[in-house]
CSV table of C-alpha atoms in Angstrom, one decimal:
chain,number,residue,atom,x,y,z
A,618,MET,CA,2.1,5.6,-34.9
A,619,PRO,CA,4.2,8.0,-32.5
A,620,THR,CA,7.6,7.8,-31.6
A,621,ASP,CA,9.1,7.2,-28.6
A,622,GLN,CA,10.4,11.2,-28.4
A,623,GLU,CA,6.9,12.2,-28.9
A,624,TRP,CA,5.6,9.8,-25.9
A,625,MET,CA,8.7,11.4,-23.8
A,626,ALA,CA,7.6,14.6,-24.9
A,627,GLN,CA,4.1,14.1,-23.2
A,628,ALA,CA,5.5,13.1,-20.1
A,629,LEU,CA,8.2,15.8,-19.9
A,630,ALA,CA,5.0,18.0,-20.1
A,631,LEU,CA,3.4,16.4,-17.5
A,632,ALA,CA,6.2,16.7,-15.2
A,633,GLU,CA,6.5,20.2,-15.6
A,634,GLN,CA,3.0,20.4,-13.7
A,635,GLY,CA,4.6,19.6,-10.2
A,636,ARG,CA,6.9,22.8,-10.4
A,637,GLY,CA,7.0,24.4,-7.2
A,638,GLN,CA,5.1,21.4,-5.5
A,639,VAL,CA,7.6,18.8,-5.6
A,640,GLU,CA,11.0,20.0,-4.3
A,641,PRO,CA,13.3,19.4,-3.3
A,642,ASN,CA,12.5,15.9,-5.2
A,643,PRO,CA,12.4,16.5,-8.7
A,644,LEU,CA,10.0,16.8,-11.6
A,645,VAL,CA,8.9,13.5,-12.8
A,646,GLY,CA,6.3,12.3,-15.9
A,647,ALA,CA,5.1,9.1,-16.9
A,648,VAL,CA,2.8,7.9,-19.4
A,649,VAL,CA,1.6,4.3,-20.0
A,650,VAL,CA,1.5,2.9,-23.9
A,651,ARG,CA,0.4,-0.2,-25.5
A,652,ASP,CA,0.0,-0.6,-29.1
A,653,GLY,CA,0.4,3.1,-29.8
A,654,GLN,CA,-2.4,4.2,-27.8
A,655,LEU,CA,-2.0,6.1,-24.4
A,656,LEU,CA,-3.3,4.1,-21.7
A,657,GLY,CA,-2.8,6.4,-18.5
A,658,ALA,CA,-0.6,9.1,-17.3
A,659,GLY,CA,0.9,10.9,-14.3
A,660,TRP,CA,3.0,13.0,-12.8
A,661,HIS,CA,4.6,13.6,-9.2
A,662,GLN,CA,2.1,15.7,-7.9
A,663,ARG,CA,3.5,16.7,-4.3
A,664,TYR,CA,6.1,16.1,-2.3
A,665,GLY,CA,5.9,13.1,-0.4
A,666,GLY,CA,3.2,11.7,-2.3
A,667,PRO,CA,3.4,9.1,-4.9
A,668,HIS,CA,5.5,9.2,-7.8
A,669,ALA,CA,4.7,9.6,-11.4
A,670,GLU,CA,5.1,5.9,-12.2
A,671,VAL,CA,2.8,4.9,-9.5
A,672,ASN,CA,0.2,7.7,-10.6
A,673,ALA,CA,0.5,6.7,-14.3
A,674,LEU,CA,0.1,3.1,-13.6
A,675,ALA,CA,-3.0,3.6,-11.1
A,676,ALA,CA,-4.8,5.1,-14.2
A,677,VAL,CA,-4.5,1.7,-16.4
A,678,ALA,CA,-7.2,-0.8,-16.2
A,679,ASP,CA,-4.7,-3.8,-17.1
A,680,PRO,CA,-1.2,-2.2,-18.0
A,681,ARG,CA,0.7,-5.7,-18.6
A,682,GLY,CA,2.5,-5.8,-22.0
A,683,ALA,CA,2.6,-2.0,-22.3
A,684,THR,CA,5.4,0.5,-22.2
A,685,LEU,CA,6.2,2.9,-19.9
A,686,TYR,CA,7.9,6.2,-20.7
A,687,VAL,CA,9.0,8.1,-17.5
A,688,THR,CA,11.5,11.5,-17.4
A,689,LEU,CA,13.4,10.1,-14.9
A,690,GLU,CA,15.1,6.6,-13.6
A,691,PRO,CA,12.7,5.0,-11.6
A,692,CYS,CA,13.6,5.0,-8.0
A,693,CYS,CA,14.5,1.6,-6.2
A,694,HIS,CA,14.5,2.5,-2.4
A,695,GLN,CA,12.1,3.0,0.3
A,696,GLY,CA,11.8,6.7,0.7
A,697,LYS,CA,8.5,8.4,1.7
A,698,THR,CA,7.0,6.2,-0.8
A,699,PRO,CA,8.0,2.4,-1.8
A,700,PRO,CA,10.2,1.9,-4.5
A,701,CYS,CA,8.8,2.6,-8.3
A,702,THR,CA,10.7,-0.4,-9.5
A,703,ASP,CA,8.3,-2.7,-7.5
A,704,ALA,CA,5.2,-1.1,-8.8
A,705,ILE,CA,6.6,-1.6,-12.4
A,706,LEU,CA,7.3,-5.2,-12.1
A,707,ARG,CA,4.1,-5.8,-10.1
A,708,ALA,CA,2.1,-4.3,-13.3
A,709,GLY,CA,3.9,-6.8,-15.8
A,710,ILE,CA,5.6,-3.7,-17.8
A,711,PRO,CA,8.1,-5.5,-20.1
A,712,ARG,CA,9.5,-2.1,-21.4
A,713,VAL,CA,10.7,1.1,-19.6
A,714,VAL,CA,12.0,3.9,-21.9
A,715,ALA,CA,13.7,6.6,-19.4
A,716,ALA,CA,14.7,10.1,-20.1
A,717,MET,CA,18.3,10.2,-17.8
A,718,LEU,CA,19.4,8.5,-15.0
A,719,ASP,CA,18.7,10.1,-11.5
A,720,PRO,CA,22.1,10.6,-9.9
A,721,PHE,CA,20.5,10.7,-6.3
A,722,PRO,CA,23.0,8.4,-5.0
A,723,GLU,CA,20.5,6.0,-3.4
A,724,VAL,CA,19.2,5.3,-7.3
A,725,SER,CA,21.7,6.5,-9.6
A,726,GLY,CA,21.7,3.6,-12.0
A,727,LYS,CA,20.4,0.7,-9.3
A,728,GLY,CA,16.9,1.6,-10.6
A,729,ILE,CA,17.7,0.6,-14.5
A,730,ALA,CA,19.9,-2.2,-12.9
A,731,LEU,CA,17.2,-3.8,-10.9
A,732,LEU,CA,14.6,-3.5,-13.7
A,733,ARG,CA,17.1,-5.5,-16.3
A,734,ALA,CA,18.0,-8.2,-13.9
A,735,ALA,CA,14.2,-8.8,-13.5
A,736,GLY,CA,13.7,-9.4,-17.8
A,737,VAL,CA,12.6,-5.7,-18.4
A,738,ALA,CA,14.0,-4.1,-21.6
A,739,VAL,CA,15.1,-0.5,-20.7
A,740,THR,CA,15.9,2.3,-23.0
A,741,VAL,CA,17.7,5.4,-21.6
A,742,GLY,CA,18.3,8.5,-22.9
A,743,VAL,CA,15.2,9.6,-25.1
A,744,GLY,CA,14.7,13.0,-24.3
A,745,GLU,CA,17.6,13.2,-22.5
A,746,ALA,CA,18.4,17.0,-23.0
A,747,GLU,CA,14.8,18.2,-22.5
A,748,ALA,CA,14.7,16.4,-19.2
A,749,GLN,CA,18.2,17.7,-17.7
A,750,ARG,CA,16.8,21.3,-18.5
A,751,LEU,CA,13.4,20.5,-16.7
A,752,ASN,CA,15.1,19.4,-13.5
A,753,ALA,CA,18.3,21.8,-13.7
A,754,PRO,CA,17.6,23.0,-10.0
A,755,TYR,CA,17.3,19.6,-8.9
A,756,LEU,CA,20.4,18.2,-10.8
A,757,LYS,CA,22.4,21.4,-9.5
A,758,ARG,CA,21.7,20.9,-6.2
A,759,LEU,CA,22.7,17.4,-6.2
A,760,ARG,CA,26.0,18.2,-7.8
A,761,THR,CA,26.9,21.2,-5.7
A,762,GLY,CA,25.1,21.3,-2.9
A,763,ARG,CA,24.1,24.6,-3.7
A,764,PRO,CA,20.4,26.1,-5.1
A,765,HIS,CA,19.7,27.0,-8.6
A,766,VAL,CA,19.8,30.9,-8.6
A,767,HIS,CA,17.2,32.4,-10.5
A,768,ALA,CA,18.0,36.4,-11.0
A,769,LYS,CA,14.8,38.9,-11.8
A,770,TRP,CA,14.7,42.5,-12.2
A,771,ALA,CA,12.7,45.2,-14.0
A,772,MET,CA,13.9,48.0,-16.1
A,773,THR,CA,13.3,50.8,-18.4
A,774,LEU,CA,13.8,50.5,-22.1
A,775,ASP,CA,17.2,52.4,-21.5
A,776,GLY,CA,18.3,49.6,-18.5
A,777,LYS,CA,17.4,51.6,-15.6
A,778,ILE,CA,15.5,50.2,-12.7
A,779,ALA,CA,14.6,53.3,-11.0
A,780,THR,CA,15.1,57.3,-12.0
A,781,HIS,CA,18.1,59.5,-10.7
A,782,ARG,CA,16.2,60.0,-7.6
A,783,GLY,CA,15.7,56.5,-6.8
A,784,HIS,CA,12.1,56.4,-7.6
A,785,SER,CA,11.1,52.6,-9.0
A,786,GLN,CA,7.4,52.1,-8.6
A,787,TRP,CA,6.0,50.8,-10.8
A,788,ILE,CA,8.6,50.2,-13.9
A,789,SER,CA,6.6,46.9,-15.0
A,790,ASN,CA,2.9,46.6,-15.4
A,791,PRO,CA,0.2,44.7,-13.7
A,792,THR,CA,0.3,41.4,-16.1
A,793,SER,CA,4.5,41.6,-15.4
A,794,ARG,CA,3.7,41.6,-11.7
A,795,ALA,CA,1.7,39.3,-11.8
A,796,ARG,CA,4.1,36.8,-13.2
A,797,VAL,CA,6.7,37.8,-10.7
A,798,HIS,CA,4.2,36.6,-8.2
A,799,HIS,CA,3.5,33.7,-9.5
A,800,LEU,CA,7.3,32.7,-10.1
A,801,ARG,CA,7.9,33.9,-6.3
A,802,GLY,CA,5.6,30.9,-5.5
A,803,GLN,CA,7.7,28.3,-6.8
A,804,MET,CA,10.6,29.5,-5.0
A,805,ASP,CA,12.3,27.9,-1.8
A,806,ALA,CA,13.4,31.3,-0.6
A,807,ILE,CA,13.5,35.2,-2.0
A,808,LEU,CA,16.8,37.2,-1.2
A,809,VAL,CA,17.1,41.1,-1.3
A,810,GLY,CA,20.0,43.7,-0.3
A,811,ILE,CA,19.5,45.8,2.7
A,812,GLY,CA,19.5,48.5,0.3
A,813,THR,CA,16.2,47.3,-1.3
A,814,ALA,CA,14.5,46.7,1.9
A,815,LEU,CA,15.2,49.8,3.2
A,816,ALA,CA,14.1,51.8,0.0
A,817,ASP,CA,11.1,49.9,-0.8
A,818,ASN,CA,9.9,48.1,2.5
A,819,PRO,CA,8.5,45.1,0.5
A,820,THR,CA,6.5,42.0,1.6
A,821,LEU,CA,8.4,39.9,-0.6
A,822,THR,CA,5.6,37.3,-0.6
A,823,ALA,CA,3.7,35.5,-3.6
A,824,ARG,CA,0.3,37.2,-3.8
A,825,PRO,CA,-2.1,35.5,-4.2
A,826,PRO,CA,0.0,32.6,-2.6
A,827,GLY,CA,1.8,29.9,-4.8
A,828,PRO,CA,2.5,26.4,-4.0
A,829,ARG,CA,5.4,27.2,-1.9
A,830,THR,CA,6.0,29.7,0.8
A,831,PRO,CA,9.7,31.3,0.3
A,832,VAL,CA,11.7,32.0,3.0
A,833,ARG,CA,12.6,36.0,2.8
A,834,VAL,CA,16.4,36.4,2.9
A,835,VAL,CA,17.9,40.1,3.9
A,836,LEU,CA,21.8,40.4,3.2
A,837,ASP,CA,22.3,43.1,5.7
A,838,ARG,CA,26.1,42.7,6.3
A,839,THR,CA,25.7,45.3,9.6
A,840,GLY,CA,22.3,44.1,10.9
A,841,ARG,CA,20.4,47.7,10.0
A,842,LEU,CA,17.0,46.2,8.8
A,843,PRO,CA,14.7,48.1,11.1
A,844,LEU,CA,12.4,46.7,13.9
A,845,HIS,CA,9.3,48.5,12.4
A,846,SER,CA,9.6,47.2,9.0
A,847,THR,CA,7.3,45.2,7.2
A,848,LEU,CA,9.9,42.1,7.0
A,849,VAL,CA,10.4,42.2,10.6
A,850,GLN,CA,6.7,42.7,11.6
A,851,THR,CA,5.6,39.9,9.6
A,852,ALA,CA,8.7,37.3,10.3
A,853,ARG,CA,6.2,35.2,12.8
A,854,GLU,CA,3.7,34.6,9.4
A,855,VAL,CA,6.6,34.4,6.9
A,856,PRO,CA,9.9,33.0,7.5
A,857,THR,CA,12.5,35.6,7.4
A,858,LEU,CA,16.3,35.1,7.8
A,859,LEU,CA,18.6,37.8,8.1
A,860,ALA,CA,22.2,37.0,6.5
A,861,THR,CA,24.8,39.0,8.5
A,862,CYS,CA,28.2,39.8,9.3
A,863,ALA,CA,27.8,41.7,12.4
A,864,CYS,CA,24.5,41.7,14.3
A,865,SER,CA,24.6,40.6,18.2
A,866,GLY,CA,23.8,41.8,21.7
A,867,GLU,CA,20.2,43.4,22.1
A,868,ARG,CA,19.5,44.2,18.5
A,869,ARG,CA,20.0,40.8,17.6
A,870,THR,CA,17.9,39.3,20.5
A,871,ARG,CA,15.0,42.1,19.5
A,872,LEU,CA,15.0,40.7,16.0
A,873,GLU,CA,15.3,36.9,17.1
A,874,GLN,CA,12.3,37.7,19.4
A,875,ALA,CA,10.1,39.5,16.6
A,876,GLY,CA,10.7,36.1,14.6
A,877,VAL,CA,13.4,36.8,12.2
A,878,GLU,CA,16.1,34.2,12.2
A,879,VAL,CA,19.7,36.0,12.4
A,880,LEU,CA,23.0,33.9,11.0
A,881,VAL,CA,26.5,35.5,10.9
A,882,PHE,CA,28.3,34.8,7.6
A,883,PRO,CA,32.0,35.4,6.8
A,884,GLU,CA,32.5,39.3,5.4
A,885,GLU,CA,33.9,39.5,1.6
A,886,ALA,CA,34.9,42.3,-0.2
A,887,GLY,CA,32.6,44.7,2.2
A,888,ARG,CA,29.4,42.2,2.0
A,889,VAL,CA,28.2,39.1,3.2
A,890,ALA,CA,30.2,36.1,1.5
A,891,LEU,CA,28.0,34.5,-0.9
A,892,ASP,CA,29.5,31.0,-1.2
A,893,PRO,CA,28.8,30.3,2.7
A,894,LEU,CA,25.3,31.6,2.2
A,895,LEU,CA,24.8,29.2,-0.8
A,896,VAL,CA,26.2,26.5,0.9
A,897,GLU,CA,23.8,27.2,3.9
A,898,CYS,CA,20.8,27.5,1.6
A,899,GLY,CA,21.8,23.5,-0.1
A,900,ARG,CA,21.9,22.5,3.5
A,901,ARG,CA,18.3,23.6,4.0
A,902,ARG,CA,17.5,21.6,0.8
A,903,TRP,CA,16.6,24.7,-0.8
A,904,THR,CA,16.4,24.1,-4.6
A,905,ASN,CA,15.2,27.5,-6.3
A,906,LEU,CA,16.3,30.8,-4.6
A,907,LEU,CA,15.1,34.0,-6.2
A,908,VAL,CA,17.5,36.9,-6.1
A,909,GLU,CA,15.4,40.3,-6.4
A,910,GLY,CA,18.2,42.9,-6.3
A,911,GLY,CA,19.1,45.7,-5.9
A,912,ALA,CA,21.9,46.6,-8.2
A,913,GLY,CA,24.8,45.9,-5.9
A,914,VAL,CA,23.3,42.3,-5.0
A,915,LEU,CA,22.8,41.3,-8.5
A,916,GLY,CA,26.3,42.4,-9.3
A,917,SER,CA,27.7,40.7,-6.8
A,918,PHE,CA,26.0,37.3,-8.0
A,919,LEU,CA,26.7,37.8,-11.5
A,920,ASP,CA,30.9,38.7,-10.4
A,921,ALA,CA,30.8,35.3,-8.6
A,922,ARG,CA,29.1,33.4,-11.6
A,923,ALA,CA,26.5,32.4,-9.0
A,924,ILE,CA,23.5,33.3,-11.6
A,925,ASP,CA,21.7,30.1,-13.4
A,926,GLU,CA,18.6,31.8,-14.5
A,927,VAL,CA,17.5,35.1,-15.6
A,928,HIS,CA,14.0,36.6,-15.5
A,929,VAL,CA,13.8,40.2,-16.8
A,930,PHE,CA,10.8,42.6,-17.5
A,931,VAL,CA,11.5,45.2,-20.1
A,932,ALA,CA,8.9,48.1,-19.8
A,933,PRO,CA,8.5,50.4,-23.1
A,934,LEU,CA,9.7,53.5,-20.9
A,935,LEU,CA,12.7,55.8,-21.2
A,936,ALA,CA,13.8,57.2,-18.0
A,937,GLY,CA,17.4,58.6,-18.6
A,938,GLY,CA,19.6,59.9,-16.2
A,939,ALA,CA,23.3,59.4,-16.1
A,940,GLY,CA,23.4,58.6,-12.0
A,941,ALA,CA,20.2,56.3,-12.8
A,942,LEU,CA,21.0,52.8,-11.6
A,943,SER,CA,21.1,49.7,-13.8
A,944,PRO,CA,20.1,46.4,-12.7
A,945,LEU,CA,23.8,44.6,-12.3
A,946,GLY,CA,26.3,46.7,-10.4
A,947,GLY,CA,29.4,45.2,-9.1
A,948,VAL,CA,32.7,44.9,-10.7
A,949,GLY,CA,31.5,43.6,-14.3
A,950,ALA,CA,33.2,42.3,-17.2
A,951,ALA,CA,36.6,44.0,-18.7
A,952,ARG,CA,36.0,43.2,-22.1
A,953,MET,CA,32.5,42.7,-23.9
A,954,ASP,CA,33.8,39.0,-25.2
A,955,GLU,CA,34.1,38.4,-21.1
A,956,ALA,CA,30.4,39.0,-20.6
A,957,LEU,CA,28.1,36.3,-19.9
A,958,ARG,CA,25.8,35.3,-22.7
A,959,LEU,CA,22.2,34.1,-22.3
A,960,ALA,CA,21.3,30.4,-23.6
A,961,GLU,CA,18.1,29.3,-24.5
A,962,MET,CA,16.4,32.8,-24.5
A,963,THR,CA,12.7,33.1,-24.8
A,964,VAL,CA,11.0,36.5,-25.1
A,965,GLU,CA,7.5,37.0,-24.4
A,966,ALA,CA,4.9,40.3,-24.9
A,967,LEU,CA,3.2,40.8,-21.8
A,968,ASP,CA,0.6,43.5,-22.3
A,969,GLY,CA,3.3,45.6,-23.6
A,970,ASP,CA,6.2,44.5,-21.3
A,971,LEU,CA,8.5,42.5,-22.8
A,972,TYR,CA,9.4,39.2,-20.6
A,973,ILE,CA,12.9,38.1,-21.4
A,974,HIS,CA,13.9,34.7,-19.9
A,975,GLY,CA,16.9,32.6,-20.5
A,976,ARG,CA,19.8,30.6,-18.7
A,977,LEU,CA,23.4,31.3,-18.0
A,978,PRO,CA,26.6,28.9,-18.3
A,979,LEU,CA,27.1,27.1,-15.0
A,980,SER,CA,31.0,27.9,-14.7
A,981,THR,CA,31.5,27.8,-11.2
A,982,GLU,CA,30.2,24.5,-10.7
A,983,THR,CA,33.4,22.8,-11.0
A,984,ALA,CA,35.1,24.8,-8.2
A,985,ALA,CA,31.5,24.5,-6.2
A,986,LYS,CA,32.0,20.8,-5.9
A,987,SER,CA,35.4,20.8,-3.8
């Protein structure tokens, strides 16, 4: 007979299907089990829609006497949907197994307490580490008020993101680029620096479109983004934000008339200060921010210890060139033992390219809480 851990693994796999669809809400999956048999399953499918527990229970003709496995503490407050605890009690569920407590202030242990007070046996902590990993972006935004930052770059085998003359199209193959577009479609925003915007004139959209339409953010300290650029010309179709330190007068007016939102931030070390920008992202309830570069921008995020997750596409190419850029500029580590080490790293072959994915230690979260 399957164990609690095995049933929870099924719920966690279901929860993953909501990625990109439910943010800023958490990813949640649930299964209903009785006598070792799966009766029903569900997940939170879209923001504002029924929660996982409700979807799972709706799939069961008679859930009385069953155990509900859910990847996050059931909610007990009226939000966009009714409390899940009410649905659980109406269904006659005598036992609930939750992977973790929900730190959202209106829940945060209250859902578990309500169920226990009603006589439901509740177990918390089965699959907790996996559940925390699944919802790392949601948890970070709640803890710090800042989004989960994904850094992405493509590079040659010898670590170059362009030739010594600046040519970079294309380093990665079509399969890798398709993976990037899939990733973009799950993001709340995509960020580049003005150097990338000027050199590549990018569109910064997901093609084909994903579940989300990410806001395009350009770090542009002095407001140089050309009015004829693709980003400006399509700003009325795709949300576009210019993060600057000095853009005013007629220049700002023309950008705003084209549909670009212009926000002024403090300057720090000759760049747009990152922390106030990330605070603004969190205020907008952005959960996932994709930083696509270039080297200066990626390096500044690394120096600030603001990168949570990396997506690196390595092509079997050798470009050479002492002056060719590497992916990460900035100040960098003084000693190799100060360099950040990826955790939970995976490597996947994509038609000859390698896709390396991993997480970085969240070393600035304590400071970010203040």
